Amino acid sequence: MSFFNKFFKNLVKTSQKEEDQGSIDQTGDLSIDELFVKKFIHKGGKFLYCTDAEEVQKNLVQVLQENQWNNVVTFDKEINDLLTEIKSAKTSKIIPSLPFMTQCECLIANDGSLMFSSKQLKDKKLKDLPSNFIVYAKTSQIVKDSRDGISGIRNRSEKNSPTIISSIKDFIINKTETDFMSYGNTNSKTLYLLLLEDL
């Protein structure tokens, strides 16, 4: 049984225990994977756990159907291929009413945020992109904190370091953050995370 299955099995018990103790932020016994999921969901992120590529496709189709999205904005070739497989229309032109689908650099466990770079966003700022995001990521991308995230980006891109590093920390529209990772923008997005277990 994967730790995610075990985690979700115990999620209700843990939430009830925390309510009884009057604390939402008890995280001492959680692995970084469990911590990320807990923080992400607590902030309003929509989490879809996938065990294989077929489940990623199935969940993506469901998200698109439920929201009546018949087209998707993406800059990513792998995402383009995924959308072709499920027979979804796609465009690289930014249309605010359509969702933006991308991958990310990493998932930050200690605050449940997602880190992006110019590799995913090109030359765009978060505020220039649609308010609905669909992110495809893997469990191997979960890191403890933003310092580990930035180190990982630097190690992977020694020759072509990204020009922009941004993060989405809130999944309720119109909420703002004021740290350097937000690149001076409102970084709140309604966000669906398709998380594939690859470990």
Short mmCIF file of C-alpha atoms in Angstrom, two decimals:
data_model
loop_
_atom_site.label_atom_id
_atom_site.label_comp_id
_atom_site.label_asym_id
_atom_site.label_seq_id
_atom_site.Cartn_x
_atom_site.Cartn_y
_atom_site.Cartn_z
CA MET A 1 0.00 0.00 0.00
CA SER A 2 1.48 3.39 -0.97
CA PHE A 3 1.96 6.00 1.71
CA PHE A 4 -0.60 8.19 -0.07
CA ASN A 5 -3.28 5.53 0.31
CA LYS A 6 -2.32 5.19 3.96
CA PHE A 7 -2.29 8.98 4.32
CA PHE A 8 -5.80 9.44 2.93
CA LYS A 9 -7.07 6.55 5.04
CA ASN A 10 -5.92 8.40 8.16
CA LEU A 11 -6.74 11.94 6.96
CA VAL A 12 -10.21 12.03 8.50
CA LYS A 13 -8.93 10.71 11.85
CA THR A 14 -6.10 13.26 11.89
CA SER A 15 -8.41 16.17 11.02
CA GLN A 16 -10.83 15.18 13.78
CA LYS A 17 -7.98 14.88 16.30
CA GLU A 18 -6.65 18.33 15.35
CA GLU A 19 -10.11 19.87 15.68
CA ASP A 20 -10.44 18.32 19.12
CA GLN A 21 -7.05 19.78 20.10
CA GLY A 22 -7.84 23.15 18.49
CA SER A 23 -4.87 23.13 16.09
CA ILE A 24 -4.66 22.89 12.31
CA ASP A 25 -0.89 23.00 12.10
CA GLN A 26 0.33 19.86 13.87
CA THR A 27 2.83 18.43 11.40
CA GLY A 28 5.56 16.84 13.50
CA ASP A 29 4.87 13.20 12.57
CA LEU A 30 4.23 13.72 8.85
CA SER A 31 6.59 12.83 6.00
CA ILE A 32 7.31 15.66 3.54
CA ASP A 33 4.87 14.06 1.05
CA GLU A 34 2.08 13.94 3.60
CA LEU A 35 2.92 17.44 4.82
CA PHE A 36 2.72 18.85 1.28
CA VAL A 37 -0.68 17.26 0.60
CA LYS A 38 -2.07 18.42 3.93
CA LYS A 39 -0.89 22.03 3.49
CA PHE A 40 -1.97 22.13 -0.17
CA ILE A 41 -5.51 20.93 0.59
CA HIS A 42 -5.79 23.19 3.64
CA LYS A 43 -5.07 26.21 1.40
CA GLY A 44 -7.88 25.24 -0.96
CA GLY A 45 -5.92 23.38 -3.65
CA LYS A 46 -7.76 20.66 -5.54
CA PHE A 47 -5.70 17.48 -5.32
CA LEU A 48 -6.01 14.48 -7.67
CA TYR A 49 -3.70 11.59 -6.81
CA CYS A 50 -2.75 9.36 -9.76
CA THR A 51 -1.00 5.98 -9.66
CA ASP A 52 -0.28 5.78 -13.41
CA ALA A 53 -0.47 7.72 -16.70
CA GLU A 54 -3.91 6.31 -17.48
CA GLU A 55 -5.27 7.73 -14.23
CA VAL A 56 -3.70 11.12 -15.05
CA GLN A 57 -5.63 11.15 -18.34
CA LYS A 58 -8.87 10.02 -16.69
CA ASN A 59 -8.65 12.69 -13.97
CA LEU A 60 -7.75 15.39 -16.48
CA VAL A 61 -10.78 14.53 -18.64
CA GLN A 62 -12.97 14.74 -15.53
CA VAL A 63 -11.59 18.17 -14.53
CA LEU A 64 -12.16 19.55 -18.04
CA GLN A 65 -15.70 18.12 -18.24
CA GLU A 66 -16.74 19.29 -14.76
CA ASN A 67 -15.63 22.84 -15.52
CA GLN A 68 -16.93 22.76 -19.12
CA TRP A 69 -13.49 23.69 -20.47
CA ASN A 70 -13.23 22.65 -24.12
CA ASN A 71 -9.82 24.22 -24.70
CA VAL A 72 -6.61 24.56 -22.67
CA VAL A 73 -3.75 27.09 -22.73
CA THR A 74 -0.31 25.48 -22.55
CA PHE A 75 3.30 26.24 -23.49
CA ASP A 76 4.57 22.73 -22.69
CA LYS A 77 5.24 20.03 -25.31
CA GLU A 78 4.62 17.12 -22.92
CA ILE A 79 1.33 18.68 -21.81
CA ASN A 80 0.46 19.27 -25.49
CA ASP A 81 0.98 15.54 -26.14
CA LEU A 82 -1.16 14.64 -23.11
CA LEU A 83 -3.98 16.90 -24.34
CA THR A 84 -3.73 15.33 -27.81
CA GLU A 85 -4.11 11.87 -26.26
CA ILE A 86 -7.36 12.85 -24.52
CA LYS A 87 -8.55 14.70 -27.65
CA SER A 88 -8.68 18.14 -26.03
CA ALA A 89 -8.21 21.35 -27.99
CA LYS A 90 -5.22 23.46 -26.92
CA THR A 91 -3.66 26.80 -27.66
CA SER A 92 -0.53 28.73 -26.74
CA LYS A 93 -2.48 32.00 -26.87
CA ILE A 94 -3.46 33.30 -23.41
CA ILE A 95 -7.24 33.41 -23.11
CA PRO A 96 -8.33 34.35 -19.55
CA SER A 97 -11.49 32.21 -19.61
CA LEU A 98 -9.50 29.03 -20.38
CA PRO A 99 -7.39 27.06 -17.89
CA PHE A 100 -3.61 27.17 -18.09
CA MET A 101 -1.98 23.73 -17.88
CA THR A 102 1.68 23.23 -17.10
CA GLN A 103 4.24 21.28 -15.16
CA CYS A 104 6.17 22.87 -12.30
CA GLU A 105 9.69 22.92 -10.90
CA CYS A 106 8.79 21.50 -7.49
CA LEU A 107 6.21 21.15 -4.75
CA ILE A 108 7.12 22.79 -1.42
CA ALA A 109 6.11 20.68 1.58
CA ASN A 110 6.43 23.20 4.42
CA ASP A 111 3.83 25.59 2.96
CA GLY A 112 1.97 23.55 0.31
CA SER A 113 3.06 25.85 -2.53
CA LEU A 114 4.14 25.14 -6.12
CA MET A 115 7.30 26.64 -7.61
CA PHE A 116 7.59 27.58 -11.29
CA SER A 117 10.32 29.07 -13.45
CA SER A 118 10.60 30.64 -16.89
CA LYS A 119 10.87 27.06 -18.18
CA GLN A 120 7.12 26.68 -17.55
CA LEU A 121 5.94 30.31 -17.66
CA LYS A 122 8.18 31.51 -20.52
CA ASP A 123 8.40 35.32 -20.19
CA LYS A 124 4.98 35.64 -18.52
CA LYS A 125 4.26 36.81 -15.00
CA LEU A 126 1.71 34.86 -12.97
CA LYS A 127 -0.70 37.80 -13.10
CA ASP A 128 -0.69 37.59 -16.93
CA LEU A 129 -1.87 33.96 -16.93
CA PRO A 130 -5.44 32.65 -16.50
CA SER A 131 -6.81 32.37 -12.98
CA ASN A 132 -7.45 28.62 -13.38
CA PHE A 133 -4.37 26.40 -13.36
CA ILE A 134 -4.04 22.66 -13.92
CA VAL A 135 -0.61 21.42 -12.87
CA TYR A 136 0.84 18.00 -13.67
CA ALA A 137 3.57 16.97 -11.22
CA LYS A 138 5.23 13.89 -9.73
CA THR A 139 5.84 12.85 -6.15
CA SER A 140 9.62 12.95 -6.79
CA GLN A 141 9.29 16.74 -7.17
CA ILE A 142 8.26 17.25 -3.52
CA VAL A 143 10.96 19.07 -1.53
CA LYS A 144 11.07 20.27 2.06
CA ASP A 145 11.22 24.05 1.54
CA SER A 146 11.83 26.82 -1.00
CA ARG A 147 15.60 26.73 -0.37
CA ASP A 148 15.67 23.07 -1.50
CA GLY A 149 13.47 24.02 -4.45
CA ILE A 150 15.81 26.78 -5.63
CA SER A 151 18.86 24.53 -5.14
CA GLY A 152 17.19 21.85 -7.26
CA ILE A 153 16.43 24.35 -10.04
CA ARG A 154 20.04 25.55 -10.05
CA ASN A 155 21.40 21.98 -10.12
CA ARG A 156 19.14 21.01 -13.03
CA SER A 157 19.89 24.14 -15.05
CA GLU A 158 23.59 24.84 -14.56
CA LYS A 159 24.04 26.21 -18.08
CA ASN A 160 20.59 27.75 -18.66
CA SER A 161 19.45 29.14 -15.35
CA PRO A 162 15.82 30.32 -15.45
CA THR A 163 15.30 34.08 -15.49
CA ILE A 164 12.12 33.97 -13.40
CA ILE A 165 11.28 31.89 -10.34
CA SER A 166 7.74 32.31 -8.99
CA SER A 167 5.47 30.38 -6.69
CA ILE A 168 1.75 30.01 -6.15
CA LYS A 169 1.07 29.85 -2.44
CA ASP A 170 -2.66 30.45 -2.30
CA PHE A 171 -5.47 28.72 -4.13
CA ILE A 172 -8.19 31.22 -3.34
CA ILE A 173 -8.48 33.94 -5.97
CA ASN A 174 -7.59 37.52 -4.95
CA LYS A 175 -5.46 36.49 -1.99
CA THR A 176 -2.01 38.09 -2.17
CA GLU A 177 1.49 37.35 -0.92
CA THR A 178 4.29 39.86 -0.50
CA ASP A 179 7.59 38.00 -0.70
CA PHE A 180 10.23 37.87 -3.41
CA MET A 181 8.98 34.48 -4.69
CA SER A 182 5.75 36.07 -5.89
CA TYR A 183 7.74 38.22 -8.36
CA GLY A 184 5.72 41.24 -7.32
CA ASN A 185 2.43 39.76 -8.50
CA THR A 186 -0.81 38.54 -7.06
CA ASN A 187 -0.07 34.84 -7.09
CA SER A 188 -3.38 33.29 -6.09
CA LYS A 189 -4.89 30.84 -8.58
CA THR A 190 -7.65 28.26 -8.52
CA LEU A 191 -5.44 25.21 -8.89
CA TYR A 192 -5.95 21.55 -9.74
CA LEU A 193 -2.94 19.32 -9.08
CA LEU A 194 -2.63 16.02 -10.92
CA LEU A 195 0.03 14.30 -8.82
CA LEU A 196 1.54 11.11 -10.24
CA GLU A 197 3.26 8.77 -7.82
CA ASP A 198 6.62 7.94 -9.41
CA LEU A 199 8.63 6.75 -6.40
#
